[in-house]
Amino acid sequence: RDPHCHPGSRGLLHQVDRLHIEPRQRDHHPGQQLHHAGRALFHRPDYFSTWRLEHFTPEELADPLISGFDADPDQDFITNSAEYAFGSDPRLTNREHNIEVTPVVTDGVPRILGSYHRPRNALDLDYQILVSTDYYTWISNSDDPERVVSREISVEALDDDIEKVTFEIFPDEIAPNTLLLKVSAILF
């Protein structure tokens, strides 16, 4: 387990941003071919830390109660990690979230579309759509390979930093009358 991972992270799924080979010269004698050995240094980007630098002052960065992973400096009950994952501002109180659900009818068939915001180019996040009809049993695409719970339809850039993801719930079947939806973001 990587000690630099955030609590609850999977730890092994790091995006390799850059591979750097550092040559190291071995001892050699005149007339011998020069051999090089190397060591690979993997640099894992830390997008959450970059986001923190963009949203907090140096003084605030030193205070984990303001800029920490689970902090909520604007007291809107959305932690900094969730503000980062769903593209909102940790300084602005968000009483409304960026997750929308819209029932639609396509060719006479009722469908449910959903959308959420996420940071563009943040490779340290994995999103999962979970649905339930009873608050107790939640299912996702990974639970049953024969059943498609959700399908991404489009990704639209809202600005240089944020994009909107639109998805359909139960695209291959008629959606239930009552449906609970959860969008989970996993920071690894």
Tab-separated table of C-alpha atoms in Angstrom:
chain	number	residue	atom	x	y	z
A	1	ARG	CA	0.000	0.000	0.000
A	2	ASP	CA	1.324	3.417	-0.958
A	3	PRO	CA	1.562	5.648	2.136
A	4	HIS	CA	0.814	8.687	-0.039
A	5	CYS	CA	-2.632	7.414	-1.035
A	6	HIS	CA	-5.707	8.963	0.500
A	7	PRO	CA	-7.764	6.973	3.013
A	8	GLY	CA	-10.113	4.586	1.268
A	9	SER	CA	-8.072	4.545	-1.904
A	10	ARG	CA	-7.259	1.418	-3.835
A	11	GLY	CA	-3.581	2.230	-3.747
A	12	LEU	CA	-2.396	0.109	-6.651
A	13	LEU	CA	-4.064	1.959	-9.499
A	14	HIS	CA	-1.696	4.822	-10.023
A	15	GLN	CA	-1.489	6.626	-13.330
A	16	VAL	CA	2.108	6.769	-14.500
A	17	ASP	CA	2.607	10.287	-15.720
A	18	ARG	CA	6.240	10.078	-16.663
A	19	LEU	CA	8.996	7.511	-16.754
A	20	HIS	CA	12.511	8.777	-16.275
A	21	ILE	CA	15.571	6.580	-16.728
A	22	GLU	CA	18.560	7.775	-14.806
A	23	PRO	CA	21.800	6.357	-16.260
A	24	ARG	CA	24.352	5.168	-13.785
A	25	GLN	CA	27.892	4.546	-14.927
A	26	ARG	CA	29.563	1.308	-13.863
A	27	ASP	CA	33.235	1.022	-13.177
A	28	HIS	CA	35.107	0.294	-16.356
A	29	HIS	CA	38.656	-0.152	-17.515
A	30	PRO	CA	40.287	1.495	-20.527
A	31	GLY	CA	39.485	-0.418	-23.693
A	32	GLN	CA	36.287	-1.930	-22.272
A	33	GLN	CA	32.897	-0.990	-23.559
A	34	LEU	CA	31.103	1.407	-21.246
A	35	HIS	CA	28.019	-0.187	-19.711
A	36	HIS	CA	25.113	1.696	-18.254
A	37	ALA	CA	22.643	0.494	-15.733
A	38	GLY	CA	19.623	2.549	-14.863
A	39	ARG	CA	16.883	2.881	-12.362
A	40	ALA	CA	13.355	3.801	-13.328
A	41	LEU	CA	11.660	6.544	-11.382
A	42	PHE	CA	7.887	6.619	-11.686
A	43	HIS	CA	6.302	9.962	-10.972
A	44	ARG	CA	2.623	9.745	-10.041
A	45	PRO	CA	0.798	13.009	-10.557
A	46	ASP	CA	-1.098	14.291	-7.551
A	47	TYR	CA	-4.020	16.194	-9.054
A	48	PHE	CA	-5.743	16.763	-5.715
A	49	SER	CA	-2.661	18.555	-4.357
A	50	THR	CA	-2.501	20.694	-7.490
A	51	TRP	CA	-6.185	21.542	-7.041
A	52	ARG	CA	-5.494	22.525	-3.421
A	53	LEU	CA	-2.707	24.861	-4.549
A	54	GLU	CA	-5.148	26.546	-6.927
A	55	HIS	CA	-7.876	27.017	-4.301
A	56	PHE	CA	-6.077	27.865	-1.061
A	57	THR	CA	-3.491	30.375	0.150
A	58	PRO	CA	-0.159	29.163	1.596
A	59	GLU	CA	-1.478	29.865	5.107
A	60	GLU	CA	-4.647	27.853	4.409
A	61	LEU	CA	-2.607	24.997	2.925
A	62	ALA	CA	-0.777	24.713	6.252
A	63	ASP	CA	-4.086	24.230	8.092
A	64	PRO	CA	-5.687	20.796	7.489
A	65	LEU	CA	-8.976	22.060	8.968
A	66	ILE	CA	-9.236	24.385	5.951
A	67	SER	CA	-7.460	22.647	3.082
A	68	GLY	CA	-7.368	19.032	4.241
A	69	PHE	CA	-8.902	16.103	2.386
A	70	ASP	CA	-11.969	15.881	4.655
A	71	ALA	CA	-12.184	19.581	5.546
A	72	ASP	CA	-15.233	21.679	4.664
A	73	PRO	CA	-14.127	25.319	4.803
A	74	ASP	CA	-17.366	26.729	3.349
A	75	GLN	CA	-19.482	24.576	5.721
A	76	ASP	CA	-21.815	23.297	2.998
A	77	PHE	CA	-21.420	19.637	4.096
A	78	ILE	CA	-19.328	18.887	0.997
A	79	THR	CA	-15.726	17.964	1.838
A	80	ASN	CA	-12.766	19.264	-0.139
A	81	SER	CA	-12.326	15.815	-1.686
A	82	ALA	CA	-15.932	15.862	-2.953
A	83	GLU	CA	-15.595	19.479	-4.123
A	84	TYR	CA	-12.546	18.378	-6.125
A	85	ALA	CA	-14.175	15.208	-7.503
A	86	PHE	CA	-17.344	16.957	-8.675
A	87	GLY	CA	-15.837	20.214	-9.888
A	88	SER	CA	-17.167	22.662	-7.331
A	89	ASP	CA	-15.520	25.482	-5.418
A	90	PRO	CA	-14.501	24.805	-1.785
A	91	ARG	CA	-14.977	28.506	-0.982
A	92	LEU	CA	-18.570	28.785	-2.234
A	93	THR	CA	-21.434	27.265	-0.302
A	94	ASN	CA	-23.088	24.733	-2.620
A	95	ARG	CA	-26.607	24.016	-1.459
A	96	GLU	CA	-27.274	22.478	-4.861
A	97	HIS	CA	-24.987	19.815	-6.242
A	98	ASN	CA	-23.914	19.208	-9.840
A	99	ILE	CA	-25.725	15.875	-10.168
A	100	GLU	CA	-28.919	15.983	-12.194
A	101	VAL	CA	-31.484	13.296	-13.021
A	102	THR	CA	-34.020	13.753	-15.828
A	103	PRO	CA	-36.749	11.340	-16.927
A	104	VAL	CA	-37.232	11.297	-20.719
A	105	VAL	CA	-39.283	9.316	-23.236
A	106	THR	CA	-37.487	8.025	-26.345
A	107	ASP	CA	-39.553	6.225	-28.993
A	108	GLY	CA	-42.301	5.695	-26.434
A	109	VAL	CA	-39.911	4.107	-23.921
A	110	PRO	CA	-39.323	5.872	-20.599
A	111	ARG	CA	-35.635	6.487	-19.904
A	112	ILE	CA	-33.655	8.178	-17.175
A	113	LEU	CA	-30.730	10.436	-17.982
A	114	GLY	CA	-28.270	11.678	-15.402
A	115	SER	CA	-25.304	13.994	-15.406
A	116	TYR	CA	-22.528	15.156	-13.128
A	117	HIS	CA	-19.537	17.472	-13.313
A	118	ARG	CA	-15.951	16.331	-12.976
A	119	PRO	CA	-12.522	17.897	-13.413
A	120	ARG	CA	-11.039	17.534	-16.863
A	121	ASN	CA	-7.767	15.615	-17.110
A	122	ALA	CA	-7.800	14.396	-13.498
A	123	LEU	CA	-6.487	10.877	-13.859
A	124	ASP	CA	-6.637	10.079	-10.148
A	125	LEU	CA	-10.424	9.679	-10.046
A	126	ASP	CA	-12.676	6.784	-10.969
A	127	TYR	CA	-16.453	7.275	-11.114
A	128	GLN	CA	-19.154	4.701	-10.536
A	129	ILE	CA	-22.911	5.059	-11.012
A	130	LEU	CA	-24.943	3.141	-8.422
A	131	VAL	CA	-28.727	2.694	-8.481
A	132	SER	CA	-31.238	1.374	-5.984
A	133	THR	CA	-34.971	1.045	-5.660
A	134	ASP	CA	-34.982	0.570	-1.878
A	135	TYR	CA	-31.974	2.390	-0.276
A	136	TYR	CA	-30.553	-0.984	0.799
A	137	THR	CA	-29.442	-2.739	-2.362
A	138	TRP	CA	-27.177	-0.699	-4.651
A	139	ILE	CA	-26.038	-2.051	-8.011
A	140	SER	CA	-23.525	-0.883	-10.587
A	141	ASN	CA	-22.083	-2.102	-13.879
A	142	SER	CA	-19.436	-4.105	-12.025
A	143	ASP	CA	-21.997	-6.206	-10.109
A	144	ASP	CA	-23.481	-8.160	-13.027
A	145	PRO	CA	-21.621	-8.373	-16.350
A	146	GLU	CA	-24.870	-9.365	-18.119
A	147	ARG	CA	-26.765	-6.237	-17.041
A	148	VAL	CA	-25.913	-2.682	-18.059
A	149	VAL	CA	-26.873	-0.372	-15.195
A	150	SER	CA	-25.561	2.817	-16.775
A	151	ARG	CA	-23.943	3.904	-20.015
A	152	GLU	CA	-22.051	7.120	-20.643
A	153	ILE	CA	-23.643	9.080	-23.485
A	154	SER	CA	-21.548	12.207	-23.775
A	155	VAL	CA	-18.837	14.355	-22.222
A	156	GLU	CA	-19.083	18.125	-22.731
A	157	ALA	CA	-16.366	20.620	-21.787
A	158	LEU	CA	-17.903	23.373	-19.657
A	159	ASP	CA	-14.667	25.349	-19.391
A	160	ASP	CA	-10.914	24.679	-19.282
A	161	ASP	CA	-11.191	22.801	-15.978
A	162	ILE	CA	-14.638	21.156	-15.744
A	163	GLU	CA	-16.634	18.807	-17.952
A	164	LYS	CA	-20.184	17.507	-17.778
A	165	VAL	CA	-20.755	13.764	-18.131
A	166	THR	CA	-24.206	12.596	-19.273
A	167	PHE	CA	-25.250	8.977	-18.790
A	168	GLU	CA	-28.342	6.798	-19.163
A	169	ILE	CA	-29.661	4.500	-16.436
A	170	PHE	CA	-30.730	0.992	-17.528
A	171	PRO	CA	-30.270	1.770	-21.243
A	172	ASP	CA	-31.287	-1.747	-22.330
A	173	GLU	CA	-34.443	-2.097	-20.251
A	174	ILE	CA	-37.387	-0.087	-18.967
A	175	ALA	CA	-36.379	1.921	-15.928
A	176	PRO	CA	-38.284	1.336	-12.664
A	177	ASN	CA	-40.820	3.903	-11.459
A	178	THR	CA	-38.816	4.636	-8.329
A	179	LEU	CA	-35.081	4.980	-8.542
A	180	LEU	CA	-32.351	6.242	-6.248
A	181	LEU	CA	-29.087	7.326	-7.799
A	182	LYS	CA	-25.604	7.714	-6.342
A	183	VAL	CA	-22.517	8.901	-8.204
A	184	SER	CA	-19.395	7.732	-6.428
A	185	ALA	CA	-15.943	9.150	-7.089
A	186	ILE	CA	-12.969	7.123	-5.938
A	187	LEU	CA	-9.710	8.992	-5.503
A	188	PHE	CA	-6.732	6.700	-5.876
